Structure formats: C-alpha cells, structure tokens
C-alpha cells in the first residue's frame, strides 16, 4: 500500500514530486474520452522512469504469440491495443537547459486530477542547474464533447531572470510497446507534414493497417499578447516539431496552447484522414481553449448527473467511488459497438487492452444503471457481431453445428489467450455472455433484443454447452469435464459447480427465449431457424434432458461443492495462512496453489450471486460461511461479489471490510502494481458493491428492488439509477430512505420489500425500521 | 512412413540421392562415441536443406526460458546441449566449381552406415555444371577406442578430364542452434591457429564457460604418392582453414585424410586444452588412419559381443534391433557419471540433449543386461550427485526437511522444463529414479550401493512423497492430488494410480533398505542419519501409515483405475477413432485430448509392468484388455511396455504388432520426424520388448528368469545377458532354447519356470513344450 495522495471528494491530488511515485501517478491521473486515452506523462521531457502511453480505442496489432510449448488450437497472435504516437509532447528549454524534472530541483509540485471536470493539471516550480527558476502550470483534457480533439495549456514564468525560452511542441510516432513479445515496432509511418505551427503525423499499424492521424496546432502569448515568432520546423519519418525561441522577461508568463486532433481509420476513410484532420483541428482552434473546455466540462456534468454516488461521513470512500466511476466513464462512452473495455482501459499495456468476461460480468451492471440503454446494448452488440468468430473458435476446438465459444481475450472476436487451462477450459465466460443478455433485458425491458440479436447468440452458446457436456455412465448424470472456473486457482477440474450452473441456466433461458420469440416475432424466429439450421425438436430435447439430469456436486443439502473432489483437499482457512505467504500467487509455486483449497475469486459464490433468487437466506449464508474463509481475493474482481452477498445476509462489517479492498485499490496502490495501469473493470465491481451491496439494488419482474443499509461510519449515501426510462435518485441515511423520481416516467419500486409506484417527479420517503 | 532405405542385417543403406530425404538421413546415419556425436552432414558444402549438428557430451548452455505466462517456480533457463563447432568440413572445388550435391547432377549415390564397424561412408559420382565428372568416396568415424579423436578419408577422382582440384579442410566455430529461444549465439571464440595443414579452434560456451578445442591435421596423396603442396591458410575469429590446390589427372585419385581431435574442459584444464589437443592429434596422426580404424572396429566388436541380438527369419526386425542397439551404444558408453542420455542423443537439437525419466525407466534395463555393472552404476551416480539440487528444486516448490524432487528435464541437476502440468506435476519421475536403484541392485547384486549412495536418495524421495501426499477427511485415506502421470494426456488429476503406486512402493523399499543398511553397515547408516537429520522414528511412522492407508482408485476388484473420475469420461476405444483424426496430438485441441479417455502411453500398465510380481495373470490380462484399446501410443516410449505384458499373457500377435511400431520407428520414419533426430531413449524400449517381451527375461531373488517365445515368422532369436558376473548367450527357436554360459561364473537361471545352475562354459539346452 502506498498512501501519497490527498483525500478529497472530487480531486486526486499529489502535492510533492517523488520520482518513485511517478509511474503510479501516470496511471492514476490518466485521462480519456472513450475514443482516446493516455497516461499522465509529462509534456516536457522527463529522463526518469516513465511508461509512455497513448491509446486509441479499437486500434490494435496482432503480436505473434509467445509460448514455451505449443498446443493445438492456440491462437497465432495476441491482439494488443498499442501505445500510439505521442501528441502531448512540448519540449522546453530554459536558456540552454532542458526542463526535465528528473534533472532539476523541484521546489514545489502539485498534480491534480479533477474528476468533476475531467482535467489533468499540474503546477510546479523548478530550479535549473544554472540556478534559473521557472514556475509552470499546465492544464490538459481530451474533449468529451468533441472526442477527436484535446488541448493543453502550458504556462511558464521565469522567476529570477529574463530568460530565453525555447519550446518545441511535437508529435512523435516512433513509439514502442514495453510488452511487445518480440521487440517489434508495431507502427509504420505513412505521412508527416509540418507547416509553421501546424503539423500532422499519420501512422499505420502493421498487419491490421489501422491508420491514426495525430495533428497539432500551437498558439502562444506572453502576458496575453500573441507571440509573433515564426517557428523553426523539423521533421523526420513519423515525427514533426515546431520550435519557438522567445525572450520572456522575469515574472512574465509564456502561455502555450497546443490544440490536438486524433483521428483513426475506424471513423475516417484512409484517403481522407489527413484532410479531415485539418478540418477537425481547425474547428478546435476556432472554438478556442476556453470554449472547448466549457463544452467538455458540460459533458462531464451530464455524466455525473447520471452516475455519481455521494457518500457522507467517509471521505476516503467518497473519493474512491468517484475515482472508479470517473475512470469507467473515461474508458467507455458507449457510442460505438466496435469498442469494449479492457481490464486496464487506457492506462497501461497489461492485458493488451482486449475484452474479457469482465465486461459482461462486472461492467454491464454499472452501465445498465448509470447510462442510457443504448450504451449497454452496444456492449451486447459487440459480442453479437463476433458470433461467427466465436463459432469458428469452437470449430477449432472440435465443436460442430454452429456451437459458439466466445474467446477469453479478444479484440476482434478471435481468441488471443494462450494458456490451455484458460483458453480452452475457462469456458464459463460463455455463460457470462448469455447472462448479460438476460440482465440487459431484465433491466431495460427491451425484450425485442431477443428476436433481433439475443436469441441467435443464446442458441449458439447452448449448442456449445450441449456438446461440451457429456454423459457419465458411472454417475448416470450429465457431467462437464476439464474446466477452469472463475476460481483460476483450480485448473482442469470436473464439474465446476458454477460452470455447470450457468451452462444449465443458459440452456433453460434459451428455451424460454425461443418461446418468447416464437410468440412475439414468429417471422424472426423462422428466419433464425433457417439461418442457423436449428433443429428445434432434437436440439431442445437434448437441452431439456441435460437440464433434468445434470450432476451438481454438493457438500451437503445446502452447500454447493466447487467441483468434484474439492473435499479431498486439506481444508484450511485463510486466517490460518502465514501473512508472509501472501499473496500466494507471488509466494507459492503453481502446483501448490492448485492443490490447496484456497480460492482466488468468488466461484460458487459468483453463481449464488447471479442466481440469488433461487436460494433461501440460509443457503446463501451457509455457502458464504463456507467459501469466504477460503477465498484469498487475489483477483480484483473477487471482493465485490462477496460484498453483495455479505450485505444480503446482514454481515455489514464484513461487507464494509471487503468493500474497502476494492474502492481504493489503485489510489492507495494496495498491490504495488498501479504503475502498470489501473484495474478498470474491477472498478465496476466497486460500484456493484455499493449499489447492489449497500443499496440492495436488484431487478425483479420488471420492478426495481432496493434495500439500502449503511456501513457504520457512513451518514448518507446517494446514487441514481436509470431504470426503464425513469431516473431515480436514492438517498439513504440510517433513519430513512428517499427516492426522488427525476424523470417523466413512473417507476415501480420495491423498497424494503414493499411495493411503490414512484410516479414522475415524486419523492418517496420511507423511514427505516 | 518413408521407406527409402535398404534392408540389411548390418548396414543401413541409402542408394539414391533425394534431397527431401537428406535431413532424415543426416539423423539416421549419425555417428558418435559417447563423448562426441554428429549428424551425417556432408563434408563438402551443401546448399540444400540440412540440419548441421555436432554435439559434445556434457557441454551445454542455459538458454533463457521462453514462456507465454510465467508461473512461480519455473526455471530461469533450459539447459541445451549445443551444436558445437563443425570439424568435418572439407570444401571441394572442381576447377572453379564448388562441389555441392544440391547444385550438380548426382549420377550415382550410396550412403552406408556400417553398424558392425561404426563407420559412415558415402560414394557418389557427380557431374558439375561444366560437365566435369568426379567420383567421390568418403569414410569417417569417431573413434570408440580413443574417443577424443576421429578421422575422415575423402577420395576424389576426376572421371573425364585432368582437373585442378582445390580442397579446403576447415574448422568452423561460428555455428548456431536452430532451436535457440532468442536467436542467441551460444559460443564465444577463445583462440584459433592455423599452421599449414594443422589448425585449431577453441570455443567457449557463454555463461557455462565450457571450453571445446577442435583440431585438424590433413594429409593427402594422389594415387598413393604424398602431396607436396604447401597450403594457403586462412583464418578469422572461430574459423581456420587450409587450402590446397592440386592438378589431378583424369582417373587418378586424390585421397585426403583429415584427422580430428575434440577435447572439452570437462576433461582438460582450460589452460592446457590447446596444448593437450596438439598432443592428442599428433598421436592420432602418428597412429594413422588404418590403425585408428582397426582399433575402432575392435572396440565395436567388443560392444557387439555383449549386446547383439540375432533374429533369423525377419531381416527387417534384425536390422531394426541392431540399429537401436548401435545408436544406444554410440550415445552412452558409461565411463563418465557426469553424462547421461538425451532423448535424441547426438542426432538433433530437440529436447535439448538433457536427461528425462527415460534414462531410468527405459535405458537402464538395456545397459544392465548388455554392459558391465559400472555403466549402469554411473547412470545412478549421475542422479546421486544431483541430490542436493533435487532437494533445492523441492524447496522451491515449498517442500522442506530434505525432500527431493528430481527434475523432469535436466543437464546439471537443475530443472529445465517449463510447463506447470509437467514441471510441477509429472512427479512420478521421482519414483523411476527410486526404482532404478532397486532394479540395479536386483540385477547386479551390488547391494552395497545402498549404503554408499542409494539409501540417501531413497530417503530424500520418500520424504518428498510423504509431504506430497495428504490426508482426505472425506475419503479417510491418503491421497495425492494434482499430478500428471506417465499418460500426459491427462493433466492435474487426483490419485493417478501409477504415481500413487510407485510413491507407496518407494516408501516401502526405503523402509526395507533402512533395515538392510542398519544391519550391513551400521556406521554408514548412522552417518547418513546425521548428514540428513533423519528422524527415523517419526518419519518412518508416517511412511508406514501412508502405506497402510493409501487410496488407490479401482474400477472393480481387478482393474486399477488410472485416476479418480476416469470413468466419468465417454468410454471409446481407439478402433472407433476415425484414422483421419490421428495422431490426436496433431489433430485435436489440448482440452479435447484431456477430456477424452485416450491414453498417450502406458500408465496403469507401466505400473503393472514394474510390479508384475504382485499381480496374478488374470489381473494383468484384465488391465491389459481394458487399457490397451484406449491407448493411442503417441509416445515412442509406450508400445514396449505393452509388448512385454502382451507376451506375458500370451498375446504374441499383439506383442509383435506393437513391437513393429517401435523397432523401425526411425529407419522407416513412421512419424515423419526423423529429420529432427532419432528416438534414442525409446530404442532401449525396443530392446526391452525383445528381451523382456519375447525373451521373458526377469530377475527374481537373484536368479535370471527366462521364458522365450517367438513371433510367428521368426526362426531363431538370440541375445546375451550380463548377469552378476556371468555372460549368457540365449538362443531360442520354436522347438528349443539353449543357454551358453560364456563366462567363468556360474549363473542361476529359471527357464520356463524350472531352476538350473548354468555353470561356467556350460551350454544348457531345453526343448520347448
């Protein structure tokens, strides 16, 4: 744990420059707008440790697989979102000295991430080796209002002498990924041009041939008077710069504004990308920095209007949850169904920026509750559009008849991951994708999604399950052999209860959905039957047979057993583990982890969470009491599910303890890994912990269910839910709960078990009992 | 399958040059002498496809591990026997034209491996692009008599014109491994010198700093008259050559003899390696080619005297078995306990030349029966000397108290392999190392080995098992979780019957051995107790408890179950597999293989084979009948065990069918992989198949057991056994078996269940019933 940042409800503040914190801060202070994102790299040169990172959504490279021992079925490559050309750079020379915080004395320093307004700013005073002092203040943002633009305002004031200052704004396409498997250069440079204060670099990814055009245009003033200096220009392959040299009197301020455009071939034809860049950049310059910033702030205000959570009485929790909500909204804005949410978002290279089951299992509930339905629908359509690739993926593994296995890790629908125990066996991900369809319809009421898209995916996934499940003559039951469950500390096990459960549920939900579509849209159903050669009678008969005769391992009549043979392990609980042995994934060899009973992340409890309706409180309690003490939570995705269940069974202390692990995971750098990037997808789990855990939010038969409870030290907490056209603001204190309907749509709500219709503009207040 | 070689009892003959066979032939025609070995690369330049390979025993490089996803406990490197400096090269120019069989017309070609004499020879006639024809004949060998030397006689005759011939013998240290993980150069060059017709290159491996000195000295004659030409010399880092230009009249023969020395720092101090090379090379030159060859042949005659197997009535089988015996003897001669047997010997790069459990499980029985006991003892001492490394290896995985886990793959005792399911879980290898001690003592009678070395190893292995085995509260039995058995088509299973069996046996044999050593050498026992801090009472009590309460999965009262849950799989037999789906390891994804019931290689049957004494015929038969139909034999180590058991239960047709798969595996290139190198360790399995399978050889209570049976088409087969000081020649026909004692030591033999004392020089003849 590293606690070097100030606690503040809306700001992240670093008020001292320590080089050893810089890479973590580069992650934590990252900014983005869903289309482009970047680490908080300094504008000026920095010779200390840094991870340079600028990422353009959807632009990836297939990095050739690196593996020790090849297995049939492994993918040829790992698709990675790339470190893209750097457009933030402004090199500064004070006299002849390069301004470099690693090489000069930093007299004061303050870096601020303003989460309310979406800006990254920095103020510092530095003394050069020569003794010259300057003060600098910088503000930058990537526009939420015009996502292909951004701007930097860089102000520098000589403090103790008239000083010649040279500033060199540049764009540099000659960048690398630190995680490149084979030290390859992923970009080739297509074009560059520099014309005084305006320059462009167009770069193309090798193999995938995405093009990205970065543009810059620079304006500068001294004490508000426009600079009248013709810059020198300089360029080489993939690189352009303008170089300005000016005399700045002591105490005067040189203000540099660098306007930025970022266009990608996802949204522009390649032959127009450069001319469109000129157009986009010109519009930004014409709008001007202040107006651009206003529009950006207004957009953020709107986002917060939907998604903010207010916690009173616990500033750390307040800052933590806002930080999570802020980064989720920076990463995914939901307009483009080709995009998705990588585990590190735009904050680092790890996990390659690709999509995991995290999206469906953790992120979707956040976007369902806080964003218009189209946002969540786009997340679903992403998978819908990958259906044929998922079928191909299953074919590679020997499945037939249109069975689909969605990839563990993907950018374009093809599998990228290459550990057999995960790639081939962690197939519960298929279930999460099916469940997301159900969850989306449950929340939004958009059941037409089934006929248009959902049923096609469900059928293909059910086909997969029905082939993957085999009949055991020994057990006289259907079994699922050789899987890895959500608990990745078990590999190649038989009958993982969670996977069996979600597989069976998928087939059941597919059967229900067939009936729905047959009734509501028979033409669509018939078209689908034809398109996918669906043999309804035969296929559904098998699904029904499996549902009726599936093996589910049980410890006793209430406790579900994680997998066959789990009780052969030595049964130890986490509190008996020597703290020096933790985290076990850093201290133990893999076989020892596999043999132990310790659980990386919620597995049976993940199933209990998803299908809570099926179980009485006693069942939930007994499973929680069995598995929570065995769970080491070494996945950031784990604690949130336990929070929800702990709150459900009235263990608020436990819930709050686990909640703390997740909400400030990155701000306080619990695991010493923030420098690699942030845990973006698990941030949605934090939201889930508050809203579903403390808020008790569920959806049941088209009604919003709420059961707010407060942790001991909280005075109030408030959140909003977008639900079927209504927008509800829920505020809970220990003594009462109010629900304000801020929309024109009535909302059916069940609060503390009692049903209300919260009509438009109504405020319902219920006293706690 | 590729059948392009002639069948001959003592020769391997290729009588046509086809470039597409050349890489396979380079493997098949490999020669070696236990200290150095090489692929049958051409002496002259060859621009076609080739795998250059020269290997010096014990000289390796730690190639940095390549792995997709790191796991704790993985080794940092993979130790590889390296492609060493090339000393065979003789570049030939006919006029200005380079002699290169890929670039000229090959009018005739014959390559012969003489297995009786240990020589590789080649004769060909080639027409150069200019029309000039030459005939060439080459003989080369690596001396078995003086293993640091070798020689090449290269004769060339112009056929249709007086011709200027330039010949350039060279040594080239600038070589690479094709399998280098990171395209590294593994050698650095220390010294080179060239002095007329004599030259040396000294090379050092990076990191491990082994030094190897290659020397050459060249003599030449034309029609028997010594050449009086001063050569040009040429050298650069790691490279020396002598270049001779001579006029050779049409029909005259230029004979070039290249004497070779190969010295390594395993046997010479680095400061003397070059001067010692001069000495060794001079001695070879003084001896002369013919005398060297005679001494070499004499040594081979002695080897064959012990180890030959004669088969009459089946020339393919005859050639096949001799090929296997020949290569085993080329690979390991048993004088140096620092050396071992890599799966590909000196014939290719695959598997890195390191030691696997193959040595103990398959090769040891061959060397026990065909070589003096010291040879086998050296194989055991190899592991004895690695004991502390094996203890370190276990410590890395969390084991304590001197528990030893021998590595899966090793050169110097450290683990090299990096697939968790093998490195960490295929721990049955530890049992093979324990069993080898028992097997050695059983065969040789050298029970003093226990006190000196064996017990120390056994204790450390038993300590490992006793920690690796845990108690299941559910089963109320001891269990072993998370292992991979010999059948690598199952990973991370619980209670692999074979592993449980050999673990239990090890602890039992250790307990017995403790009693033996306590009685025969109490001082040695006490010293060992002190050295290894052995708490006899406590530790043996636990072993006894485990032995008495171990869980062994069973299908019924006779059939042992490969692992817990095996019967949950769909039970299909191999004959129901579409031949197009085979080999499944090339056609199926890994998860599909894991989920299937198909067995890669003998697993339960491996245990039944090792502990045959414990089981009645009915048990062996029922296990064979259950497992053989499920076994795809996709390891070359698999069929031999099935042959032995099939013969035991009287299934001679099945035994012969399986035998055919193993004996000509490389000659007929069944799996299209001979080009990568030969299956050296599985060759010992072929020997096992004949001698233990058809010969029925066992050892029982200090007596040699024999039960010869002949496959249908065999007239006679004969083999020799070195047994406790005696040498017995066994000849079997369908009607009778004779045992000739060729030694001065009496031998107790049980033939067809009847006991005889075959006294010195006696010939016992028994009619078959």
PDB file of N, CA, C and O in Angstrom, chain B residues 12-13 16 31 44 68 175 218 232 260 285 303-304 311 326 328 348 407 467-468 480 488 527 595 646 680 714 719:
ATOM      1  N   UNK B  12      22.913 -49.881 -42.850  1.00  0.00           N
ATOM      2  CA  UNK B  12      21.823 -49.016 -43.293  1.00  0.00           C
ATOM      3  C   UNK B  12      22.302 -48.431 -44.616  1.00  0.00           C
ATOM      4  O   UNK B  12      23.383 -47.843 -44.672  1.00  0.00           O
ATOM      5  N   UNK B  13      21.529 -48.619 -45.660  1.00  0.00           N
ATOM      6  CA  UNK B  13      21.987 -48.229 -46.999  1.00  0.00           C
ATOM      7  C   UNK B  13      20.969 -47.314 -47.666  1.00  0.00           C
ATOM      8  O   UNK B  13      19.780 -47.640 -47.734  1.00  0.00           O
ATOM      9  N   UNK B  16      20.292 -43.824 -53.284  1.00  0.00           N
ATOM     10  CA  UNK B  16      19.824 -42.838 -54.245  1.00  0.00           C
ATOM     11  C   UNK B  16      19.808 -41.499 -53.521  1.00  0.00           C
ATOM     12  O   UNK B  16      19.402 -41.439 -52.350  1.00  0.00           O
ATOM     13  N   UNK B  31      26.768 -40.636 -36.346  1.00  0.00           N
ATOM     14  CA  UNK B  31      27.759 -41.443 -35.641  1.00  0.00           C
ATOM     15  C   UNK B  31      28.188 -40.730 -34.360  1.00  0.00           C
ATOM     16  O   UNK B  31      28.049 -39.512 -34.234  1.00  0.00           O
ATOM     17  N   UNK B  44      31.655 -31.842 -47.773  1.00  0.00           N
ATOM     18  CA  UNK B  44      31.718 -30.726 -48.720  1.00  0.00           C
ATOM     19  C   UNK B  44      30.501 -29.816 -48.528  1.00  0.00           C
ATOM     20  O   UNK B  44      29.559 -30.186 -47.852  1.00  0.00           O
ATOM     21  N   UNK B  68       4.922 -18.140 -22.350  1.00  0.00           N
ATOM     22  CA  UNK B  68       3.915 -17.112 -22.561  1.00  0.00           C
ATOM     23  C   UNK B  68       3.509 -16.462 -21.248  1.00  0.00           C
ATOM     24  O   UNK B  68       3.440 -15.244 -21.125  1.00  0.00           O
ATOM     25  N   UNK B 175      28.791 -21.349 -35.318  1.00  0.00           N
ATOM     26  CA  UNK B 175      27.609 -22.189 -35.531  1.00  0.00           C
ATOM     27  C   UNK B 175      26.475 -21.719 -34.628  1.00  0.00           C
ATOM     28  O   UNK B 175      26.702 -21.030 -33.638  1.00  0.00           O
ATOM     29  N   UNK B 218      45.826 -32.453 -41.736  1.00  0.00           N
ATOM     30  CA  UNK B 218      45.432 -33.001 -43.022  1.00  0.00           C
ATOM     31  C   UNK B 218      46.631 -33.622 -43.728  1.00  0.00           C
ATOM     32  O   UNK B 218      47.727 -33.065 -43.723  1.00  0.00           O
ATOM     33  N   UNK B 232      47.649 -22.760 -48.731  1.00  0.00           N
ATOM     34  CA  UNK B 232      47.307 -21.431 -48.237  1.00  0.00           C
ATOM     35  C   UNK B 232      46.523 -21.623 -46.947  1.00  0.00           C
ATOM     36  O   UNK B 232      45.778 -22.592 -46.803  1.00  0.00           O
ATOM     37  N   UNK B 260      41.163 -35.655 -36.693  1.00  0.00           N
ATOM     38  CA  UNK B 260      40.375 -34.727 -35.881  1.00  0.00           C
ATOM     39  C   UNK B 260      40.619 -34.977 -34.400  1.00  0.00           C
ATOM     40  O   UNK B 260      40.719 -36.132 -33.976  1.00  0.00           O
ATOM     41  N   UNK B 285      47.579 -38.864 -35.634  1.00  0.00           N
ATOM     42  CA  UNK B 285      48.265 -38.824 -36.926  1.00  0.00           C
ATOM     43  C   UNK B 285      49.370 -39.887 -36.956  1.00  0.00           C
ATOM     44  O   UNK B 285      49.528 -40.612 -37.943  1.00  0.00           O
ATOM     45  N   UNK B 303      31.738 -54.421 -28.164  1.00  0.00           N
ATOM     46  CA  UNK B 303      30.394 -53.960 -27.773  1.00  0.00           C
ATOM     47  C   UNK B 303      29.332 -54.936 -28.276  1.00  0.00           C
ATOM     48  O   UNK B 303      28.432 -55.349 -27.548  1.00  0.00           O
ATOM     49  N   UNK B 304      29.492 -55.329 -29.529  1.00  0.00           N
ATOM     50  CA  UNK B 304      28.505 -56.253 -30.116  1.00  0.00           C
ATOM     51  C   UNK B 304      28.550 -57.604 -29.424  1.00  0.00           C
ATOM     52  O   UNK B 304      27.526 -58.274 -29.270  1.00  0.00           O
ATOM     53  N   UNK B 311      18.310 -62.071 -34.991  1.00  0.00           N
ATOM     54  CA  UNK B 311      16.964 -62.536 -35.345  1.00  0.00           C
ATOM     55  C   UNK B 311      17.068 -63.227 -36.690  1.00  0.00           C
ATOM     56  O   UNK B 311      17.531 -62.616 -37.660  1.00  0.00           O
ATOM     57  N   UNK B 326      22.896 -50.147 -31.798  1.00  0.00           N
ATOM     58  CA  UNK B 326      24.021 -49.349 -32.282  1.00  0.00           C
ATOM     59  C   UNK B 326      23.953 -47.914 -31.760  1.00  0.00           C
ATOM     60  O   UNK B 326      24.914 -47.382 -31.204  1.00  0.00           O
ATOM     61  N   UNK B 328      22.212 -46.669 -29.253  1.00  0.00           N
ATOM     62  CA  UNK B 328      22.327 -46.565 -27.791  1.00  0.00           C
ATOM     63  C   UNK B 328      23.788 -46.585 -27.374  1.00  0.00           C
ATOM     64  O   UNK B 328      24.213 -45.812 -26.517  1.00  0.00           O
ATOM     65  N   UNK B 348      20.236 -34.643 -32.904  1.00  0.00           N
ATOM     66  CA  UNK B 348      19.408 -33.482 -33.192  1.00  0.00           C
ATOM     67  C   UNK B 348      19.321 -32.592 -31.971  1.00  0.00           C
ATOM     68  O   UNK B 348      19.849 -32.931 -30.909  1.00  0.00           O
ATOM     69  N   UNK B 407      14.399 -33.326 -11.224  1.00  0.00           N
ATOM     70  CA  UNK B 407      13.799 -32.543 -12.307  1.00  0.00           C
ATOM     71  C   UNK B 407      13.256 -33.426 -13.433  1.00  0.00           C
ATOM     72  O   UNK B 407      13.668 -34.568 -13.599  1.00  0.00           O
ATOM     73  N   UNK B 467       5.384 -35.776   2.041  1.00  0.00           N
ATOM     74  CA  UNK B 467       4.834 -34.417   2.131  1.00  0.00           C
ATOM     75  C   UNK B 467       3.830 -34.146   1.020  1.00  0.00           C
ATOM     76  O   UNK B 467       2.887 -33.383   1.182  1.00  0.00           O
ATOM     77  N   UNK B 468       4.051 -34.781  -0.115  1.00  0.00           N
ATOM     78  CA  UNK B 468       3.189 -34.527  -1.271  1.00  0.00           C
ATOM     79  C   UNK B 468       1.833 -35.202  -1.107  1.00  0.00           C
ATOM     80  O   UNK B 468       0.844 -34.780  -1.706  1.00  0.00           O
ATOM     81  N   UNK B 480      -3.155 -38.352  -3.313  1.00  0.00           N
ATOM     82  CA  UNK B 480      -2.146 -37.498  -3.964  1.00  0.00           C
ATOM     83  C   UNK B 480      -2.873 -36.695  -5.036  1.00  0.00           C
ATOM     84  O   UNK B 480      -3.328 -37.232  -6.043  1.00  0.00           O
ATOM     85  N   UNK B 488       0.517 -38.444 -20.356  1.00  0.00           N
ATOM     86  CA  UNK B 488       0.470 -36.971 -20.327  1.00  0.00           C
ATOM     87  C   UNK B 488      -0.783 -36.418 -21.000  1.00  0.00           C
ATOM     88  O   UNK B 488      -0.921 -35.203 -21.111  1.00  0.00           O
ATOM     89  N   UNK B 527      25.888 -42.351   9.903  1.00  0.00           N
ATOM     90  CA  UNK B 527      26.432 -41.166   9.230  1.00  0.00           C
ATOM     91  C   UNK B 527      25.351 -40.492   8.375  1.00  0.00           C
ATOM     92  O   UNK B 527      25.226 -39.267   8.336  1.00  0.00           O
ATOM     93  N   UNK B 595     -10.023 -34.303 -22.209  1.00  0.00           N
ATOM     94  CA  UNK B 595     -11.354 -34.797 -21.825  1.00  0.00           C
ATOM     95  C   UNK B 595     -11.606 -36.214 -22.293  1.00  0.00           C
ATOM     96  O   UNK B 595     -12.478 -36.903 -21.768  1.00  0.00           O
ATOM     97  N   UNK B 646       1.864 -58.031 -23.190  1.00  0.00           N
ATOM     98  CA  UNK B 646       1.132 -58.875 -24.156  1.00  0.00           C
ATOM     99  C   UNK B 646       1.792 -60.241 -24.250  1.00  0.00           C
ATOM    100  O   UNK B 646       1.114 -61.284 -24.260  1.00  0.00           O
ATOM    101  N   UNK B 680      16.281 -41.834 -29.416  1.00  0.00           N
ATOM    102  CA  UNK B 680      17.327 -42.665 -28.803  1.00  0.00           C
ATOM    103  C   UNK B 680      16.826 -43.421 -27.578  1.00  0.00           C
ATOM    104  O   UNK B 680      17.031 -44.633 -27.456  1.00  0.00           O
ATOM    105  N   UNK B 714       9.496 -65.659 -36.982  1.00  0.00           N
ATOM    106  CA  UNK B 714      10.901 -65.721 -36.600  1.00  0.00           C
ATOM    107  C   UNK B 714      11.336 -67.194 -36.526  1.00  0.00           C
ATOM    108  O   UNK B 714      10.618 -68.043 -36.017  1.00  0.00           O
ATOM    109  N   UNK B 719      20.186 -63.609 -27.866  1.00  0.00           N
ATOM    110  CA  UNK B 719      20.695 -62.399 -27.226  1.00  0.00           C
ATOM    111  C   UNK B 719      21.580 -62.812 -26.061  1.00  0.00           C
ATOM    112  O   UNK B 719      21.592 -63.977 -25.648  1.00  0.00           O
TER     113      UNK B 719
END
